[in-house]
mmCIF file of C-alpha atoms and ligand atoms in Angstrom:
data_model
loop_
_atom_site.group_PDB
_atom_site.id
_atom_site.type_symbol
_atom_site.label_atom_id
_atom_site.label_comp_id
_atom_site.label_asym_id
_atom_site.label_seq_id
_atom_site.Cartn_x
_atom_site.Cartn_y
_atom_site.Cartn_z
ATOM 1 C CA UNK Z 1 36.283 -22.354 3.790
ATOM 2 C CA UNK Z 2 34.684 -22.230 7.327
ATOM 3 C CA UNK Z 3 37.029 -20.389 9.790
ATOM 4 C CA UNK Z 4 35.734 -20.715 13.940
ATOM 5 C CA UNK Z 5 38.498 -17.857 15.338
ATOM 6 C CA UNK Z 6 38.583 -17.700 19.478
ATOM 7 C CA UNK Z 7 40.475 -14.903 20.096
ATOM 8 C CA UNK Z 8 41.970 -15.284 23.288
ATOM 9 C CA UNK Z 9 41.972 -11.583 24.145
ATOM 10 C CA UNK Z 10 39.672 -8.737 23.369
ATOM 11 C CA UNK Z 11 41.896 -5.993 21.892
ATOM 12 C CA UNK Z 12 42.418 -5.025 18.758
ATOM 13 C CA UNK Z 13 46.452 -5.986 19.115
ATOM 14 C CA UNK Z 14 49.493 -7.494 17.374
ATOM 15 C CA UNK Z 15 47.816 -10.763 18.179
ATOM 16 C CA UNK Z 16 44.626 -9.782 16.042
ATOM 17 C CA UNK Z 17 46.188 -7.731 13.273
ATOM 18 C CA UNK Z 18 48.365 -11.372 12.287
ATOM 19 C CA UNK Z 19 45.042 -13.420 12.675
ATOM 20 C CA UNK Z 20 43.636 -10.446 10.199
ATOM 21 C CA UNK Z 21 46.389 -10.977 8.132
ATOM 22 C CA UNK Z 22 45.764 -15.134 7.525
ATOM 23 C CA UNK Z 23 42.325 -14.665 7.194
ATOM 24 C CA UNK Z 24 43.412 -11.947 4.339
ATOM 25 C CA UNK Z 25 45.852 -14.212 2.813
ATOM 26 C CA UNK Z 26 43.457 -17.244 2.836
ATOM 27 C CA UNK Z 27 41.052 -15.262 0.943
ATOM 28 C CA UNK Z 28 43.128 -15.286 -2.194
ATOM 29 C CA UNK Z 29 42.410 -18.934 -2.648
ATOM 30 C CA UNK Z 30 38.974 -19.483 -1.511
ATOM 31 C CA UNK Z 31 35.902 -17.746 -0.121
ATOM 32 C CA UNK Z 32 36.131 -17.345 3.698
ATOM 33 C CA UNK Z 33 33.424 -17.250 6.661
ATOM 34 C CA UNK Z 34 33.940 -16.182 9.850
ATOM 35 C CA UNK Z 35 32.756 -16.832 13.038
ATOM 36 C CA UNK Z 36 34.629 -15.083 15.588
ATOM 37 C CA UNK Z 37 34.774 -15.681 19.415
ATOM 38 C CA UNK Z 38 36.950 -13.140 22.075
ATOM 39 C CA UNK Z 39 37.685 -14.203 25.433
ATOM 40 C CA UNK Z 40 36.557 -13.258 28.319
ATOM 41 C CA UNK Z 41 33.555 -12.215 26.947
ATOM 42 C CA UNK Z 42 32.201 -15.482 25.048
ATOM 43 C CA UNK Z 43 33.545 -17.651 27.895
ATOM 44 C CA UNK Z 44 33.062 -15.288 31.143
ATOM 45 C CA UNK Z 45 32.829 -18.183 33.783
ATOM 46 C CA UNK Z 46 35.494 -20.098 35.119
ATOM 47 C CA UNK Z 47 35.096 -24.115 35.063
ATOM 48 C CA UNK Z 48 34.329 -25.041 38.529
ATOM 49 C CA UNK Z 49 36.006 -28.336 39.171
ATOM 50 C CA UNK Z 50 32.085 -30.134 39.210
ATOM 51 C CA UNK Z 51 32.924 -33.107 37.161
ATOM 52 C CA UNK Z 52 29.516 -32.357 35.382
ATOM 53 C CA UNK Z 53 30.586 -32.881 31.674
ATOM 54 C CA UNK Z 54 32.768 -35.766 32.650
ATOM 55 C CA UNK Z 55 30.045 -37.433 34.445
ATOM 56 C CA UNK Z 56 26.984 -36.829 33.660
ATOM 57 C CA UNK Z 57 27.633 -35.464 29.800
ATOM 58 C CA UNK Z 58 28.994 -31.816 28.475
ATOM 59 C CA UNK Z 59 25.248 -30.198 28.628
ATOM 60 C CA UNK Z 60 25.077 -30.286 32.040
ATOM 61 C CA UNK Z 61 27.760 -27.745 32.952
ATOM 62 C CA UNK Z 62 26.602 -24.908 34.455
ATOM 63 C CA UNK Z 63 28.034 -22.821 31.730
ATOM 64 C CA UNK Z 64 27.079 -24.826 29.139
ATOM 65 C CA UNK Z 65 24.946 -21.663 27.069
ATOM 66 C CA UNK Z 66 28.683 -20.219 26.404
ATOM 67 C CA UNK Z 67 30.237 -23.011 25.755
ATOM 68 C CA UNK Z 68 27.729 -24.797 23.608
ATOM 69 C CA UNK Z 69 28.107 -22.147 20.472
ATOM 70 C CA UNK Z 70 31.627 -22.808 20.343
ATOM 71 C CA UNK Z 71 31.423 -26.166 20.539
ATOM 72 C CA UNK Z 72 28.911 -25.912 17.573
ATOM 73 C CA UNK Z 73 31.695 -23.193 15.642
ATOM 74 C CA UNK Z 74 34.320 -26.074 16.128
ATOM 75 C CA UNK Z 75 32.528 -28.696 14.690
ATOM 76 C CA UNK Z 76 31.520 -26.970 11.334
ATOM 77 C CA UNK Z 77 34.933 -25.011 10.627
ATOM 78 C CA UNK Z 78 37.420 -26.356 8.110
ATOM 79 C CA UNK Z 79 39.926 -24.328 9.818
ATOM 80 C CA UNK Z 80 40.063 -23.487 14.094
ATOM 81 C CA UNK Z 81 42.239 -20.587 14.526
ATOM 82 C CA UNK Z 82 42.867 -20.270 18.368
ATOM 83 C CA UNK Z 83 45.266 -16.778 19.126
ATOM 84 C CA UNK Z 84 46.416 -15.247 22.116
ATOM 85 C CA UNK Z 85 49.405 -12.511 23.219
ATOM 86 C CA UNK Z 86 51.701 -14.165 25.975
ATOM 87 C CA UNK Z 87 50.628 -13.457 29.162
ATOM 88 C CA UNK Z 88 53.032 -14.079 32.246
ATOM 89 C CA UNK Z 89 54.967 -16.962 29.497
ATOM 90 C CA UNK Z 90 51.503 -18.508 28.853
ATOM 91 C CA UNK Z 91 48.172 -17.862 27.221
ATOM 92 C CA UNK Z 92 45.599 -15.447 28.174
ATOM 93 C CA UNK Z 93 43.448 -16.462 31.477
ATOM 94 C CA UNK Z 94 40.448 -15.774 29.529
ATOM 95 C CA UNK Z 95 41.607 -18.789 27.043
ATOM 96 C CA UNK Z 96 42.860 -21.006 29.253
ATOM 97 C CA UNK Z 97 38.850 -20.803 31.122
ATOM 98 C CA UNK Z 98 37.611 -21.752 27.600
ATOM 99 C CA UNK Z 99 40.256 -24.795 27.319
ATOM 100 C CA UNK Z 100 39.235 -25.866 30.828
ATOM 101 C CA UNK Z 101 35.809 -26.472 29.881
ATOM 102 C CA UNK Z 102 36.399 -28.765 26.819
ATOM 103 C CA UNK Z 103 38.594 -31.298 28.765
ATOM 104 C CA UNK Z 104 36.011 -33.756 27.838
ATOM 105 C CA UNK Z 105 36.416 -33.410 24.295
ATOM 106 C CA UNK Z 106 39.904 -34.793 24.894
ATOM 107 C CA UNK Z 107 40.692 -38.007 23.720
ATOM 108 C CA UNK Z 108 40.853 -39.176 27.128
ATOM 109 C CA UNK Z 109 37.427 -38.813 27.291
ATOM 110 C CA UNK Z 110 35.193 -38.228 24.117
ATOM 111 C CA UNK Z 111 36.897 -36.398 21.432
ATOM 112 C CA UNK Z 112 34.762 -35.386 18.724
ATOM 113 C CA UNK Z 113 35.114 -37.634 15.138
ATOM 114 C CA UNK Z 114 35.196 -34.568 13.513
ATOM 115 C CA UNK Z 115 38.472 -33.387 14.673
ATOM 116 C CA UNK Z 116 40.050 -35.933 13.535
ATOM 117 C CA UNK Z 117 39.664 -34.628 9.624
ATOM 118 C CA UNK Z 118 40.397 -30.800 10.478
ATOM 119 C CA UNK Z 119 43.682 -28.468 10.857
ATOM 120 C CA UNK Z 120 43.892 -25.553 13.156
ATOM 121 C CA UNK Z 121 46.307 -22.731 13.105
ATOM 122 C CA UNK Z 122 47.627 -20.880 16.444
ATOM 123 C CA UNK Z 123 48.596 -17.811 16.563
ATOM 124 C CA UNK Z 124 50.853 -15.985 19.354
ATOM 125 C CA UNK Z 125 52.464 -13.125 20.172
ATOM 126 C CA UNK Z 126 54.653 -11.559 22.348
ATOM 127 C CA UNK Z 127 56.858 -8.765 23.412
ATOM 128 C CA UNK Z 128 59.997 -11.143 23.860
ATOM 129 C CA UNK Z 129 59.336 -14.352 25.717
ATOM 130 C CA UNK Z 130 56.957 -16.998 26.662
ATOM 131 C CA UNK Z 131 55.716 -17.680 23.066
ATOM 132 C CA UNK Z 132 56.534 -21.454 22.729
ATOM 133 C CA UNK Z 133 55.213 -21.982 25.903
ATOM 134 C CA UNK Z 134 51.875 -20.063 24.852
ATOM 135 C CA UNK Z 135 51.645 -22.304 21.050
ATOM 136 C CA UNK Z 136 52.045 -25.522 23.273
ATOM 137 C CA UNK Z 137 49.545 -25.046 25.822
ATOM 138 C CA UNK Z 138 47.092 -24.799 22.788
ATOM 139 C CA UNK Z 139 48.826 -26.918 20.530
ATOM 140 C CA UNK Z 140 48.292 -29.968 23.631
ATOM 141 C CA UNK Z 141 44.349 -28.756 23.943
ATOM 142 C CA UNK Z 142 44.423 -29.309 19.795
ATOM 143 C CA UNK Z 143 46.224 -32.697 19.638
ATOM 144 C CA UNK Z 144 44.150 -34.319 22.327
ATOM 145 C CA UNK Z 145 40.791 -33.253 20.704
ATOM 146 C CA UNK Z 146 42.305 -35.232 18.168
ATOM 147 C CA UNK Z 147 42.939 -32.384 15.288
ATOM 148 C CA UNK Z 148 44.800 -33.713 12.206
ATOM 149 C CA UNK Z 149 47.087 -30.706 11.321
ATOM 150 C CA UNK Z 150 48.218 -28.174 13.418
ATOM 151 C CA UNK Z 151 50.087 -24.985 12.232
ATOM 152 C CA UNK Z 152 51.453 -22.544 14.424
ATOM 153 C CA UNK Z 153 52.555 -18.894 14.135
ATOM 154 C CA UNK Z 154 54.608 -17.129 16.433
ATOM 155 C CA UNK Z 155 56.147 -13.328 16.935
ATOM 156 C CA UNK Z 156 58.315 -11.691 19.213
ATOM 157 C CA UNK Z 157 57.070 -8.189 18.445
ATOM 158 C CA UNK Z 158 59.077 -6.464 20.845
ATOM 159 C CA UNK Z 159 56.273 -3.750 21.324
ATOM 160 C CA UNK Z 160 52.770 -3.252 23.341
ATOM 161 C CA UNK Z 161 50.737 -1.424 20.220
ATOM 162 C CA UNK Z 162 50.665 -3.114 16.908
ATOM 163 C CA UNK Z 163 51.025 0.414 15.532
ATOM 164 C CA UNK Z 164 54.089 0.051 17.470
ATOM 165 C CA UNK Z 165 55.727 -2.935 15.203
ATOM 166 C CA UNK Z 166 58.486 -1.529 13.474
ATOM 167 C CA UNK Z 167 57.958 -2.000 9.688
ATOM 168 C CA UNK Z 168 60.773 -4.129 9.215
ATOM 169 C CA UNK Z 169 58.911 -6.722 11.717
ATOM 170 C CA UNK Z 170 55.732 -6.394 9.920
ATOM 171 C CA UNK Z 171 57.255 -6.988 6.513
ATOM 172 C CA UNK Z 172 58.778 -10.523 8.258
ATOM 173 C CA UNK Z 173 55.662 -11.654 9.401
ATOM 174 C CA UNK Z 174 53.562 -10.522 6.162
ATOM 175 C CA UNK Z 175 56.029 -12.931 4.397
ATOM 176 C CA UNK Z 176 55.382 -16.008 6.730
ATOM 177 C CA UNK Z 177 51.940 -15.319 6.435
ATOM 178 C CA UNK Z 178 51.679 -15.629 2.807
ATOM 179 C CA UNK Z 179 54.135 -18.553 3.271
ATOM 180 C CA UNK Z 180 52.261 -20.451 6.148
ATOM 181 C CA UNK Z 181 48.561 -19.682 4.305
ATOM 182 C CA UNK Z 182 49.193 -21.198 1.264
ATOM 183 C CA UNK Z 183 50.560 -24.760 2.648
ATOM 184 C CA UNK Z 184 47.226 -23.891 4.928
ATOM 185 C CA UNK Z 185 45.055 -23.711 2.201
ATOM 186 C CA UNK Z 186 46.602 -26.734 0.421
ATOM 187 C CA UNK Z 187 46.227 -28.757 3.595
ATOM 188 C CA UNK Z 188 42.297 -28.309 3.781
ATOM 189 C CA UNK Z 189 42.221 -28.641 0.741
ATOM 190 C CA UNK Z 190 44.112 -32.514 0.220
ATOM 191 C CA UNK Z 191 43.239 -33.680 3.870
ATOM 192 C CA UNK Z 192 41.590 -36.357 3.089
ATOM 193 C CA UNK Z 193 44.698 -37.964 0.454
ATOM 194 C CA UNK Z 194 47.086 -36.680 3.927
ATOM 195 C CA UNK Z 195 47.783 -39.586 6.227
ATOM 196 C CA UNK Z 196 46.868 -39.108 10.238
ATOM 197 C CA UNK Z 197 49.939 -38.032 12.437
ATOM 198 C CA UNK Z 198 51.498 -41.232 13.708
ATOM 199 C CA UNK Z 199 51.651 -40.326 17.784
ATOM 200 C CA UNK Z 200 48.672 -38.772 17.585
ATOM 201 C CA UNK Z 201 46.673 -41.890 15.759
ATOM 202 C CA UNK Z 202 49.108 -44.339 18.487
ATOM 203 C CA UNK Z 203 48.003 -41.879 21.303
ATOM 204 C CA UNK Z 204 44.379 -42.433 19.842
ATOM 205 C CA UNK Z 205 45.155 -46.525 20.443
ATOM 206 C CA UNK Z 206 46.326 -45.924 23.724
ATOM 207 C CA UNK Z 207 42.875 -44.469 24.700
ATOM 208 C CA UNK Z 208 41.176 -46.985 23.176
ATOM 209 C CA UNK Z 209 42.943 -49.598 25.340
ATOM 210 C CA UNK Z 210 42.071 -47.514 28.511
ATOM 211 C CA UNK Z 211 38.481 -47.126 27.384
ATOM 212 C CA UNK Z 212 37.792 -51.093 26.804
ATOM 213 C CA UNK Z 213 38.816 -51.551 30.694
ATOM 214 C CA UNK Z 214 37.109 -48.377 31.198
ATOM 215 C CA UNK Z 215 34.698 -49.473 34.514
ATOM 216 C CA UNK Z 216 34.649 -46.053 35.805
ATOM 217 C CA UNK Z 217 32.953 -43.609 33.589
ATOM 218 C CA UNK Z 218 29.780 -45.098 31.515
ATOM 219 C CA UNK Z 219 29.361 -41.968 29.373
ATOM 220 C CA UNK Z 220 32.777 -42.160 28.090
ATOM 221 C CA UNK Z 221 32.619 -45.782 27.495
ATOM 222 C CA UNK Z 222 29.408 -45.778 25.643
ATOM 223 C CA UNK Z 223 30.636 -42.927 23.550
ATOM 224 C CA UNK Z 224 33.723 -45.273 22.467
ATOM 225 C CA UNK Z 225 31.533 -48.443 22.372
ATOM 226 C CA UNK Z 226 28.508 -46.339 20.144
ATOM 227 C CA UNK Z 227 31.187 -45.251 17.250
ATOM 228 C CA UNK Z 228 33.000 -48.620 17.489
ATOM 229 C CA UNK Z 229 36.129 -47.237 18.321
ATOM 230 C CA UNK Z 230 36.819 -50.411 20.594
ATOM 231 C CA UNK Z 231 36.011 -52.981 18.393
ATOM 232 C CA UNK Z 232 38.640 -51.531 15.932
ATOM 233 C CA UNK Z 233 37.026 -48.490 14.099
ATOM 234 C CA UNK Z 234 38.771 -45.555 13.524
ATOM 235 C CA UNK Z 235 37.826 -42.061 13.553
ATOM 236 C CA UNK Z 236 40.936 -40.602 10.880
HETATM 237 C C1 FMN R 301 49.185 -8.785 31.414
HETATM 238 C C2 FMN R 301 50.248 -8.917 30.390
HETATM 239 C C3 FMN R 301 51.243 -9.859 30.566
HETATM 240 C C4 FMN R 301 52.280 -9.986 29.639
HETATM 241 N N1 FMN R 301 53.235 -10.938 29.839
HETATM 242 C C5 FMN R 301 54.276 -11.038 28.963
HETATM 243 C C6 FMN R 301 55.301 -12.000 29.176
HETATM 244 O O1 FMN R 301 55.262 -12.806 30.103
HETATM 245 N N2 FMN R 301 56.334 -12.015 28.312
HETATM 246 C C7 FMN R 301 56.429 -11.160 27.236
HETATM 247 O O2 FMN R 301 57.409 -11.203 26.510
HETATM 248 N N3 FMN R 301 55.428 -10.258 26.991
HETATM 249 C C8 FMN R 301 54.360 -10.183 27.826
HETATM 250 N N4 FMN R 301 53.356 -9.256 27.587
HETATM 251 C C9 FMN R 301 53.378 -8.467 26.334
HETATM 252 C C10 FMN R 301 52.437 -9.026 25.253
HETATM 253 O O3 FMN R 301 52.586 -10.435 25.130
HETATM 254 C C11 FMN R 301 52.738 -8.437 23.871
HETATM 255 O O4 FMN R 301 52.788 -7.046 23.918
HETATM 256 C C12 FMN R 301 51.675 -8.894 22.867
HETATM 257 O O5 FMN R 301 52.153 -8.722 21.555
HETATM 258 C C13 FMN R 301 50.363 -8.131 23.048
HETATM 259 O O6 FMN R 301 49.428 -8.644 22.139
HETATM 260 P P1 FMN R 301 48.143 -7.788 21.690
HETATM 261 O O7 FMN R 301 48.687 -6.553 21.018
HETATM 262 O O8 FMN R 301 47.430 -8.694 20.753
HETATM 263 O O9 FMN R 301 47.373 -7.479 22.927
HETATM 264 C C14 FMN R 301 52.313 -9.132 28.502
HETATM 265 C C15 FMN R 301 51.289 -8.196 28.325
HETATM 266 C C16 FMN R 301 50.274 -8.079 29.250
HETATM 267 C C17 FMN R 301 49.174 -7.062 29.027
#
């Protein structure tokens, strides 16, 4: 099984220790590689609002030699694993720079085919608050590239050190891990007997409607038009 992980912070945390954990548990049932990225330092650059990768195609944004390798580690995994700790009730800055600069893979614009067969996992945590907030701002970035199953993990781990986590805690979330890993596992494993979420596969017909009127972006269009997805073609 082919894991892409982008951390959304760089330490060593609560955050990390439960992505450790699934990648641990996943193990058991199949052989596992890793490609790992960690935010800020894989995506340092901010997006800067220049329309490039809407307009004129994703390889002309300026920071396109960061993002490119991700892009790549997406495309091959069987399994994206995006985590980040709660930071002011939302993910990390650092993630949210890396999320920025895929907005054209959402299905507003061209979302990747292969998405559409894959399942991610999220992973949050947080000392007390914020961490639904957190899973859906990556859980929306997730749906709209168009990923088939989405899993999410969250903890409240009322502490700033993972060495901090009071046993009890890290007994409750060793238990959802081996819980959550195995329907994980069983997911990749059937997705192509499981049937494509129905908002997300209407959502997909919604932007196919826009994109047949589309007059204003040829690159989007064209990408649409080239995989037939407006004469009726699906991607899922
Ligand atoms: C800059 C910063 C902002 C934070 N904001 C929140 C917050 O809004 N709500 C909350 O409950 N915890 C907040 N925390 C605590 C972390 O979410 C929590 O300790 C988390 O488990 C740390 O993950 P890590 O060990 O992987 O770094 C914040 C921590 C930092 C460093």
């Amino acid at each position: 099984m082919k894991i892409t992980v982008i951390n959304g912070n760089a330490r060593h945390g609560s955050t990390w220790n439960c992505k450790e954990l699934f990648c641990k548990e996943l193990e058991k049932y199949d052989q596992i590689s890793v490609t790992e990225f960690v935010m800020p330092k894989d995506t340092p650059t901010q997006c800067v609002g220049c329309f490039n990768c809407f307009n004129k195609g994703e390889n002309n944004c300026p920071h396109y030699e960061y993002i490119r390798p991700v892009v790549e580690a997406l495309e091959e995994a069987d399994l994206i694993i995006m985590t980040s700790p709660v930071y002011a009730g939302d993910i990390t800055g650092g993630l949210k720079v890396l999320l920025d600069h895929l907005s054209y893979r959402w299905m507003s614009h061209r979302p990747s085919p292969k998405m559409f067969h894959k399942a991610a996992l999220t992973i949050v945590t947080t000392a007390g608050a914020g961490k639904k907030h957190a899973t859906k701002t990556m859980t929306n970035s997730l749906s709209f590239w168009g990923v088939k199953r989405i899993f999410s993990f969250q903890s409240s781990v009322a502490a700033m050190r993972w060495e901090d986590v009071k046993p009890e805690k890290k007994a409750k979330i060793e238990k959802l891990v081996v819980k959550q890993a195995k329907k994980i596992y069983h997911t990749i494993h059937n997705m192509e007997r499981i049937s494509y979420p129905f908002l997300r596969g209407l959502l997909f017909k919604i932007m196919a409607a826009m994109q047949k009127s589309n007059n204003w972006n040829p690159i989007d269009r064209k990408h649409w038009e080239e995989k037939g997805w407006l004469n009726g073609a699906k991607p899922y």
